[in-house]
Short mmCIF file of C-alpha atoms in Angstrom, two decimals:
data_model
loop_
_atom_site.label_atom_id
_atom_site.label_comp_id
_atom_site.label_asym_id
_atom_site.label_seq_id
_atom_site.Cartn_x
_atom_site.Cartn_y
_atom_site.Cartn_z
CA UNK Z 356 31.96 -3.38 -8.56
CA UNK Z 357 30.39 0.15 -9.69
CA UNK Z 358 26.81 0.56 -8.83
CA UNK Z 359 24.89 0.02 -11.82
CA UNK Z 360 23.42 3.75 -12.67
CA UNK Z 361 19.64 4.43 -11.95
CA UNK Z 362 17.71 3.73 -15.24
CA UNK Z 363 15.50 6.72 -15.96
CA UNK Z 364 12.04 6.31 -16.12
CA UNK Z 365 10.58 5.57 -19.67
CA UNK Z 366 8.31 8.31 -21.89
CA UNK Z 367 6.48 7.42 -24.04
CA UNK Z 368 7.39 7.65 -27.63
CA UNK Z 369 6.24 10.72 -29.83
CA UNK Z 370 4.73 8.57 -32.79
CA UNK Z 371 1.55 9.39 -35.76
CA UNK Z 372 -0.45 6.65 -33.25
CA UNK Z 373 0.27 8.74 -30.05
CA UNK Z 374 -1.05 12.30 -29.47
CA UNK Z 375 2.36 14.38 -28.58
CA UNK Z 376 -0.23 16.17 -26.20
CA UNK Z 377 1.43 19.43 -26.22
CA UNK Z 378 2.15 20.90 -22.88
CA UNK Z 379 -0.64 18.77 -21.44
CA UNK Z 380 0.78 15.61 -20.27
CA UNK Z 381 0.32 16.39 -16.29
CA UNK Z 382 -3.60 17.33 -17.33
CA UNK Z 383 -3.77 14.19 -18.91
CA UNK Z 384 -2.50 11.96 -15.98
CA UNK Z 385 -4.72 14.04 -13.21
CA UNK Z 386 -7.69 13.35 -15.55
CA UNK Z 387 -6.56 9.52 -15.67
CA UNK Z 388 -5.76 9.43 -12.11
CA UNK Z 389 -9.93 10.80 -11.53
CA UNK Z 390 -11.51 9.10 -13.81
CA UNK Z 391 -10.10 5.50 -11.69
CA UNK Z 392 -10.60 7.03 -8.65
CA UNK Z 393 -14.18 8.20 -9.00
CA UNK Z 394 -15.05 4.47 -11.03
CA UNK Z 395 -13.66 2.87 -8.23
CA UNK Z 396 -14.97 4.57 -4.92
CA UNK Z 397 -17.47 7.42 -6.36
CA UNK Z 398 -15.21 9.89 -4.60
CA UNK Z 399 -13.33 12.82 -5.95
CA UNK Z 400 -10.20 14.38 -5.00
CA UNK Z 401 -9.46 17.98 -5.08
CA UNK Z 402 -7.12 18.79 -7.87
CA UNK Z 403 -7.14 22.85 -7.51
CA UNK Z 404 -5.22 22.94 -5.42
CA UNK Z 405 -4.21 19.42 -5.26
CA UNK Z 406 -4.41 17.95 -1.80
CA UNK Z 407 -0.99 18.05 0.07
CA UNK Z 408 0.94 14.66 0.04
CA UNK Z 409 0.38 12.40 3.19
CA UNK Z 410 3.18 12.50 5.65
CA UNK Z 411 5.41 9.92 6.53
CA UNK Z 412 4.32 7.78 9.09
CA UNK Z 413 4.03 10.13 12.56
CA UNK Z 414 4.95 8.56 15.59
CA UNK Z 415 4.79 11.48 18.25
CA UNK Z 416 1.94 14.00 18.43
CA UNK Z 417 1.00 16.56 20.79
CA UNK Z 418 -2.11 16.00 22.79
CA UNK Z 419 -5.23 17.88 20.78
CA UNK Z 420 -8.18 19.46 22.55
CA UNK Z 421 -10.28 16.38 21.62
CA UNK Z 422 -9.01 13.02 20.67
CA UNK Z 423 -11.29 10.11 19.04
CA UNK Z 424 -10.23 6.59 19.07
CA UNK Z 425 -12.65 4.24 16.63
CA UNK Z 426 -12.19 0.47 16.62
CA UNK Z 427 -11.27 -1.97 13.42
CA UNK Z 428 -14.09 -1.47 10.22
CA UNK Z 429 -13.53 -4.36 8.07
CA UNK Z 430 -14.67 -3.91 5.37
CA UNK Z 431 -17.84 -2.28 6.14
CA UNK Z 432 -18.80 1.02 4.83
CA UNK Z 433 -22.38 1.78 6.28
CA UNK Z 434 -21.14 0.94 9.97
CA UNK Z 435 -17.90 2.93 9.47
CA UNK Z 436 -19.64 5.90 8.61
CA UNK Z 437 -22.09 4.97 11.59
CA UNK Z 438 -18.88 5.14 13.70
CA UNK Z 439 -17.95 8.32 12.62
CA UNK Z 440 -21.18 10.21 13.18
CA UNK Z 441 -21.43 8.87 16.56
CA UNK Z 442 -17.53 10.44 16.97
CA UNK Z 443 -19.10 13.52 15.45
CA UNK Z 444 -16.63 13.44 12.77
CA UNK Z 445 -19.49 13.41 10.13
CA UNK Z 446 -22.16 15.34 9.78
CA UNK Z 447 -24.97 13.63 11.61
CA UNK Z 448 -27.45 12.30 8.41
CA UNK Z 449 -29.72 14.01 9.65
CA UNK Z 450 -28.55 17.29 9.25
CA UNK Z 451 -29.72 19.75 6.49
CA UNK Z 452 -27.98 19.44 3.36
CA UNK Z 453 -25.57 16.24 4.66
CA UNK Z 454 -26.00 13.34 2.87
CA UNK Z 455 -25.07 9.77 3.37
CA UNK Z 456 -21.82 9.85 1.54
CA UNK Z 457 -20.64 12.66 2.42
CA UNK Z 458 -16.89 13.55 2.85
CA UNK Z 459 -16.98 16.70 4.79
CA UNK Z 460 -15.04 16.62 8.00
CA UNK Z 461 -17.70 18.32 10.53
CA UNK Z 462 -14.82 18.00 14.35
CA UNK Z 463 -12.90 20.99 13.57
CA UNK Z 464 -9.69 20.20 15.49
CA UNK Z 465 -10.70 16.71 16.36
CA UNK Z 466 -7.59 14.35 15.94
CA UNK Z 467 -9.10 10.44 15.45
CA UNK Z 468 -7.19 7.46 14.96
CA UNK Z 469 -8.62 4.77 13.62
CA UNK Z 470 -7.72 1.66 15.04
CA UNK Z 471 -6.42 -0.86 11.53
CA UNK Z 472 -7.67 -3.59 10.24
CA UNK Z 473 -9.95 -2.08 7.42
CA UNK Z 474 -8.99 -4.61 5.23
CA UNK Z 475 -10.60 -8.18 5.48
CA UNK Z 476 -13.77 -9.66 6.70
CA UNK Z 477 -16.49 -7.43 4.38
CA UNK Z 478 -16.77 -6.18 0.31
CA UNK Z 479 -16.39 -2.08 0.86
CA UNK Z 480 -12.55 -2.37 1.46
CA UNK Z 481 -11.39 -0.04 -1.61
CA UNK Z 482 -14.09 2.32 -0.69
CA UNK Z 483 -13.48 2.61 3.19
CA UNK Z 484 -9.37 3.66 1.72
CA UNK Z 485 -10.41 5.76 -0.31
CA UNK Z 486 -13.39 7.08 1.42
CA UNK Z 487 -11.13 7.43 5.00
CA UNK Z 488 -8.20 9.23 2.73
CA UNK Z 489 -10.93 11.87 1.37
CA UNK Z 490 -11.70 12.52 5.02
CA UNK Z 491 -8.24 13.00 6.22
CA UNK Z 492 -8.26 15.50 3.70
CA UNK Z 493 -10.49 17.86 4.71
CA UNK Z 494 -10.12 17.04 8.25
CA UNK Z 495 -6.61 18.91 7.48
CA UNK Z 496 -8.11 21.39 5.66
CA UNK Z 497 -10.11 22.28 8.90
CA UNK Z 498 -6.97 21.92 12.02
CA UNK Z 499 -8.51 18.48 12.23
CA UNK Z 500 -6.65 14.74 11.63
CA UNK Z 501 -7.81 11.45 10.81
CA UNK Z 502 -4.78 9.11 10.85
CA UNK Z 503 -5.35 5.02 10.68
CA UNK Z 504 -2.68 3.33 11.81
CA UNK Z 505 -1.52 -0.57 10.32
CA UNK Z 506 -3.73 -3.28 11.66
CA UNK Z 507 -2.76 -7.51 11.30
CA UNK Z 508 -4.88 -7.47 8.52
CA UNK Z 509 -3.15 -4.90 6.69
CA UNK Z 510 -0.07 -6.87 7.18
CA UNK Z 511 -1.52 -9.72 5.94
CA UNK Z 512 -3.01 -8.31 2.97
CA UNK Z 513 0.54 -6.67 1.68
CA UNK Z 514 1.94 -10.16 2.44
CA UNK Z 515 -0.31 -12.34 0.17
CA UNK Z 516 -2.15 -13.64 2.77
CA UNK Z 517 -5.50 -13.81 2.10
CA UNK Z 518 -7.25 -15.57 4.59
CA UNK Z 519 -9.98 -13.45 5.46
CA UNK Z 520 -10.77 -12.06 2.24
CA UNK Z 521 -14.52 -12.64 0.95
CA UNK Z 522 -15.34 -13.32 -2.55
CA UNK Z 523 -17.48 -9.48 -2.21
CA UNK Z 524 -13.52 -8.67 -1.66
CA UNK Z 525 -12.62 -10.21 -4.72
CA UNK Z 526 -15.40 -8.89 -6.68
CA UNK Z 527 -14.31 -5.45 -5.78
CA UNK Z 528 -10.59 -5.55 -5.95
CA UNK Z 529 -11.82 -7.14 -10.23
CA UNK Z 530 -13.61 -4.05 -10.66
CA UNK Z 531 -10.75 -1.79 -9.16
CA UNK Z 532 -8.19 -3.34 -11.79
CA UNK Z 533 -10.50 -3.47 -14.89
CA UNK Z 534 -10.86 1.18 -13.95
CA UNK Z 535 -6.82 1.03 -13.53
CA UNK Z 536 -5.53 -0.54 -16.40
CA UNK Z 537 -8.44 1.83 -18.34
CA UNK Z 538 -6.43 4.74 -16.44
CA UNK Z 539 -3.35 3.05 -17.54
CA UNK Z 540 -4.43 3.39 -21.25
CA UNK Z 541 -5.32 6.58 -21.09
CA UNK Z 542 -2.17 8.06 -19.84
CA UNK Z 543 -0.08 5.95 -22.96
CA UNK Z 544 -2.38 7.37 -25.55
CA UNK Z 545 -0.46 10.99 -24.49
CA UNK Z 546 3.19 10.97 -25.79
CA UNK Z 547 5.86 12.71 -22.72
CA UNK Z 548 4.33 11.10 -19.87
CA UNK Z 549 6.56 9.14 -18.09
CA UNK Z 550 4.97 5.59 -18.84
CA UNK Z 551 3.92 4.05 -15.61
CA UNK Z 552 4.47 1.15 -13.95
CA UNK Z 553 2.24 -2.05 -14.93
CA UNK Z 554 1.26 -3.40 -11.44
CA UNK Z 555 -0.05 -6.50 -12.66
CA UNK Z 556 3.41 -7.93 -14.19
CA UNK Z 557 5.00 -11.12 -12.51
CA UNK Z 558 1.92 -11.81 -10.75
CA UNK Z 559 0.50 -15.30 -11.57
CA UNK Z 560 -2.70 -16.05 -13.66
CA UNK Z 561 -3.54 -18.88 -11.96
CA UNK Z 562 -4.29 -20.38 -7.91
CA UNK Z 563 -4.58 -24.10 -8.36
CA UNK Z 564 -6.81 -25.51 -5.87
CA UNK Z 565 -9.23 -22.54 -6.09
CA UNK Z 566 -12.22 -22.17 -7.95
CA UNK Z 567 -11.24 -20.22 -11.36
CA UNK Z 568 -13.94 -17.56 -10.76
CA UNK Z 569 -12.25 -16.31 -8.00
CA UNK Z 570 -8.45 -16.39 -9.65
CA UNK Z 571 -9.23 -12.67 -11.55
CA UNK Z 572 -9.90 -10.98 -8.06
CA UNK Z 573 -7.09 -12.61 -6.71
CA UNK Z 574 -4.51 -11.52 -9.07
CA UNK Z 575 -6.22 -7.98 -9.03
CA UNK Z 576 -5.53 -7.95 -5.20
CA UNK Z 577 -2.50 -8.90 -5.63
CA UNK Z 578 -1.60 -6.33 -7.60
CA UNK Z 579 -3.19 -3.76 -5.86
CA UNK Z 580 -1.64 -4.72 -2.31
CA UNK Z 581 1.90 -6.31 -2.87
CA UNK Z 582 4.82 -4.20 -2.06
CA UNK Z 583 5.00 -1.13 -3.98
CA UNK Z 584 1.31 -1.94 -5.46
CA UNK Z 585 -0.36 1.04 -6.48
CA UNK Z 586 -3.36 0.65 -3.07
CA UNK Z 587 -0.57 -0.33 -0.69
CA UNK Z 588 2.23 2.97 -1.64
CA UNK Z 589 -1.20 5.18 -1.95
CA UNK Z 590 -2.99 4.62 1.21
CA UNK Z 591 -1.17 2.18 3.74
CA UNK Z 592 2.50 2.69 3.34
CA UNK Z 593 2.19 6.20 5.17
CA UNK Z 594 0.26 4.99 8.10
CA UNK Z 595 2.14 4.31 11.46
CA UNK Z 596 2.27 0.90 13.12
CA UNK Z 597 2.81 2.57 16.51
CA UNK Z 598 0.96 6.44 17.51
CA UNK Z 599 1.54 8.32 20.05
CA UNK Z 600 -0.58 11.27 21.22
CA UNK Z 601 -0.11 13.04 24.16
CA UNK Z 602 -0.27 10.73 26.99
CA UNK Z 603 -2.33 7.72 24.89
CA UNK Z 604 -0.35 5.11 22.79
CA UNK Z 605 -2.26 3.75 19.73
CA UNK Z 606 -1.22 0.26 18.37
CA UNK Z 607 -3.48 -2.35 16.96
CA UNK Z 608 -2.37 -5.04 19.40
CA UNK Z 609 0.20 -4.45 21.92
CA UNK Z 610 3.36 -3.46 22.41
CA UNK Z 611 6.35 -5.42 24.54
CA UNK Z 612 9.67 -4.14 26.13
CA UNK Z 613 11.41 -5.36 23.02
CA UNK Z 614 9.04 -3.13 20.75
CA UNK Z 615 10.29 -0.09 23.04
CA UNK Z 616 13.67 -0.76 22.85
CA UNK Z 617 13.79 -1.15 19.18
CA UNK Z 618 11.83 1.95 18.62
CA UNK Z 619 8.73 3.48 17.99
CA UNK Z 620 9.72 5.54 15.15
CA UNK Z 621 12.22 2.64 13.48
CA UNK Z 622 9.55 0.05 13.50
CA UNK Z 623 7.32 3.05 11.54
CA UNK Z 624 9.88 3.67 9.23
CA UNK Z 625 10.98 -0.17 8.10
CA UNK Z 626 7.18 -1.09 7.56
CA UNK Z 627 6.59 2.24 5.81
CA UNK Z 628 9.70 0.88 3.70
CA UNK Z 629 8.64 -2.45 3.11
CA UNK Z 630 4.98 -1.46 2.43
CA UNK Z 631 6.58 1.22 -0.19
CA UNK Z 632 8.93 -1.74 -1.86
CA UNK Z 633 11.79 -0.32 -0.71
CA UNK Z 634 13.45 -3.55 0.66
CA UNK Z 635 12.37 -5.43 -2.62
CA UNK Z 636 9.17 -6.58 -4.39
CA UNK Z 637 9.27 -9.86 -2.63
CA UNK Z 638 11.02 -8.76 0.90
CA UNK Z 639 9.12 -10.72 3.79
CA UNK Z 640 7.43 -7.73 6.48
CA UNK Z 641 9.43 -6.72 9.78
CA UNK Z 642 9.22 -9.59 12.27
CA UNK Z 643 8.02 -7.04 14.64
CA UNK Z 644 4.87 -7.29 12.47
CA UNK Z 645 4.60 -10.94 12.17
CA UNK Z 646 4.28 -13.60 14.75
CA UNK Z 647 2.31 -14.05 18.23
CA UNK Z 648 3.67 -11.56 19.80
CA UNK Z 649 4.07 -9.01 17.13
CA UNK Z 650 2.54 -5.37 17.69
CA UNK Z 651 -0.65 -6.14 15.29
CA UNK Z 652 -1.24 -9.60 16.35
CA UNK Z 653 -0.21 -9.33 20.18
CA UNK Z 654 -3.13 -10.22 22.57
CA UNK Z 655 -1.69 -10.26 25.92
CA UNK Z 656 -3.43 -7.09 27.25
CA UNK Z 657 -6.65 -7.14 24.97
CA UNK Z 658 -8.23 -10.01 25.89
CA UNK Z 659 -10.00 -10.62 29.23
CA UNK Z 660 -9.92 -9.17 32.51
CA UNK Z 661 -6.51 -10.75 34.08
CA UNK Z 662 -3.89 -9.46 32.16
CA UNK Z 663 -0.43 -8.63 33.47
CA UNK Z 664 -0.80 -4.85 35.02
CA UNK Z 665 2.82 -4.47 36.23
CA UNK Z 666 4.25 -5.54 32.92
CA UNK Z 667 1.94 -3.01 31.23
CA UNK Z 668 3.19 -0.54 33.82
CA UNK Z 669 6.24 -0.80 33.12
CA UNK Z 670 6.00 -0.78 29.43
CA UNK Z 671 4.22 2.36 29.39
CA UNK Z 672 6.78 3.45 31.81
CA UNK Z 673 9.27 2.78 28.78
CA UNK Z 674 7.33 5.79 26.75
CA UNK Z 675 7.91 8.88 28.11
CA UNK Z 676 4.43 10.63 29.37
CA UNK Z 677 2.09 7.45 28.46
CA UNK Z 678 -0.72 6.88 30.62
CA UNK Z 679 -2.59 4.67 28.70
CA UNK Z 680 -2.17 1.88 25.77
CA UNK Z 681 -5.40 1.57 23.79
CA UNK Z 682 -5.65 -1.24 21.47
CA UNK Z 683 -7.70 -2.94 18.56
CA UNK Z 684 -7.49 -6.45 17.28
CA UNK Z 685 -9.65 -8.23 19.77
CA UNK Z 686 -13.00 -8.12 20.15
CA UNK Z 687 -14.72 -7.15 23.00
CA UNK Z 688 -18.64 -8.57 22.96
CA UNK Z 689 -19.32 -6.18 26.05
CA UNK Z 690 -18.23 -3.09 24.62
CA UNK Z 691 -15.15 -1.04 24.78
CA UNK Z 692 -13.76 -1.23 27.97
CA UNK Z 693 -10.44 -0.78 30.21
CA UNK Z 694 -8.20 -3.24 32.73
CA UNK Z 695 -4.91 -2.26 34.81
CA UNK Z 696 -6.55 1.07 36.22
CA UNK Z 697 -7.65 2.26 32.74
CA UNK Z 698 -4.09 1.47 31.32
CA UNK Z 699 -5.21 -0.93 28.88
CA UNK Z 700 -8.03 0.53 26.72
CA UNK Z 701 -9.81 -2.34 24.22
CA UNK Z 702 -11.79 -0.44 21.34
CA UNK Z 703 -12.48 -3.48 19.04
CA UNK Z 704 -16.58 -3.74 19.24
CA UNK Z 705 -17.00 -6.49 16.72
CA UNK Z 706 -18.49 -3.53 14.54
CA UNK Z 707 -18.71 -4.56 10.43
CA UNK Z 708 -21.59 -6.98 9.72
CA UNK Z 709 -18.55 -9.53 8.59
CA UNK Z 710 -17.38 -9.77 12.13
CA UNK Z 711 -20.25 -9.73 14.70
CA UNK Z 712 -22.56 -7.00 13.76
CA UNK Z 713 -20.98 -5.08 16.81
CA UNK Z 714 -23.00 -1.82 18.82
CA UNK Z 715 -20.79 1.01 17.12
CA UNK Z 716 -19.10 2.76 20.27
CA UNK Z 717 -16.25 5.29 20.33
CA UNK Z 718 -13.50 6.21 22.77
CA UNK Z 719 -13.05 9.97 23.55
CA UNK Z 720 -10.22 11.46 25.63
CA UNK Z 721 -10.75 15.48 26.87
CA UNK Z 722 -8.42 17.31 28.49
CA UNK Z 723 -5.28 16.09 27.40
CA UNK Z 724 -6.33 12.76 28.97
CA UNK Z 725 -7.55 13.47 31.92
CA UNK Z 726 -11.47 12.88 30.68
CA UNK Z 727 -11.66 9.82 28.88
CA UNK Z 728 -15.20 8.57 28.05
CA UNK Z 729 -16.99 5.80 25.97
CA UNK Z 730 -19.89 7.56 23.41
CA UNK Z 731 -22.38 4.66 22.49
CA UNK Z 732 -25.16 4.41 20.07
CA UNK Z 733 -28.21 6.24 20.95
CA UNK Z 734 -30.71 3.59 22.92
CA UNK Z 735 -33.38 4.53 20.27
CA UNK Z 736 -30.99 2.52 17.20
CA UNK Z 737 -29.29 0.21 19.20
CA UNK Z 738 -32.10 -2.50 18.59
CA UNK Z 739 -30.42 -3.17 14.84
CA UNK Z 740 -27.11 -4.20 15.93
CA UNK Z 741 -26.24 -7.70 17.68
CA UNK Z 742 -23.81 -8.33 20.35
CA UNK Z 743 -21.25 -11.09 18.98
CA UNK Z 744 -21.62 -13.94 21.40
CA UNK Z 745 -20.97 -16.83 19.21
CA UNK Z 746 -19.83 -20.00 20.21
CA UNK Z 747 -16.59 -19.25 17.77
CA UNK Z 748 -15.99 -15.98 17.72
CA UNK Z 749 -13.99 -14.41 14.76
CA UNK Z 750 -11.20 -13.26 17.31
CA UNK Z 751 -11.03 -17.11 18.81
CA UNK Z 752 -11.15 -18.42 14.89
CA UNK Z 753 -7.99 -16.38 13.81
CA UNK Z 754 -6.28 -17.19 17.31
CA UNK Z 755 -6.54 -20.57 16.23
CA UNK Z 756 -6.16 -20.45 11.95
CA UNK Z 757 -9.43 -21.95 11.75
CA UNK Z 758 -10.81 -19.36 9.10
CA UNK Z 759 -13.98 -20.62 7.87
CA UNK Z 760 -15.61 -17.08 6.71
CA UNK Z 761 -13.09 -16.51 3.71
CA UNK Z 762 -11.23 -17.27 1.03
CA UNK Z 763 -10.68 -20.43 3.07
CA UNK Z 764 -14.35 -21.42 2.13
CA UNK Z 765 -13.25 -21.55 -1.62
CA UNK Z 766 -10.30 -23.59 -0.93
CA UNK Z 767 -9.23 -27.18 -0.26
CA UNK Z 768 -7.52 -26.95 3.49
CA UNK Z 769 -4.15 -28.29 2.16
CA UNK Z 770 -4.07 -25.35 -0.62
CA UNK Z 771 -5.12 -22.08 1.64
CA UNK Z 772 -3.76 -19.30 -0.05
CA UNK Z 773 -1.00 -17.74 2.10
CA UNK Z 774 1.96 -15.32 1.32
CA UNK Z 775 1.36 -15.60 -2.34
CA UNK Z 776 4.28 -14.51 -3.95
CA UNK Z 777 4.38 -12.27 -7.22
CA UNK Z 778 7.74 -12.48 -8.98
CA UNK Z 779 9.09 -8.83 -9.62
#
């Protein structure tokens, strides 16, 4: 059979009710996008010249002069800003002319890796995504780089699994949806513009078993984060799942032999294709980001102090030049630490107030990997944070599926929202 010809983008018809915009469609579209961005995040993105598009997922990078790693952020913008300042990526709050919301990179050629889990457990998820992307643009302009990677919570949200979403998180996405629809309306008023895709088409409007007051937030979140959704495509699709910088391997959960044999670049490319919707709007996440031993879920080398160091050494030996695996995902109540002769480095300190309000710490690697240290909060400021030592930590609840701090509070146990499907 003959392949179906690719349908050309639909153009808004010129009519007495739709101005033709006479050579201004691009300007109108840019205005609408800037209007939505600022309304949602309070941030303007540079448009003259336009910012370079995010690169395709990068897998291997040379060692920079300074390398920084920051753990899970979980929807907490104020605490994330504290960690970014601690790493020297943002000006100090006391610096002349600096502001609490500054997006100006202050670390020159530093390369910073954020270990994923930007989403869930807090109410600043969108503002965090926008902020990190704006800061990455500022970093690139100064010869540096800010590279978040994907965590299990990004994978869960693209899959429609909202078990760790908070009411505040739903409210933030409801607000985004209102502004996004307003942007669509602006673009539709200008004849000659390519008709933008409506991400809300095919998304359920009712969610039985959940309080009606949360339906709009759930629908908005599904539309934004489904494969090829506007937030997923813009902020998540270009993030790597695994990143190797010099002799350091960065991965949210961990790697096993089968992952390396499958190919790290192949994993990055296929996960990116899935988030872009190129595997189908309702395609399931690739198997190597699903399940207990997946690269974003594994805890084999991040939990406890009795790891299988021989196995870890063998896995690192499969990656040319690799000396250490840097991981997030599992909260370290004692702060950033390392086992197996510093071959397994664990950097998730439970930073977010929705996940323990842990003491901000960051990892710094200098000298091409020869000088590794932890930068911790000044003792004069440490009193305001508490180490997370509850009877059941967020990590333990997540492992057992006993989710009681997010959307599960709103849903009967037999109706936990997990993997909601949106029709294409």
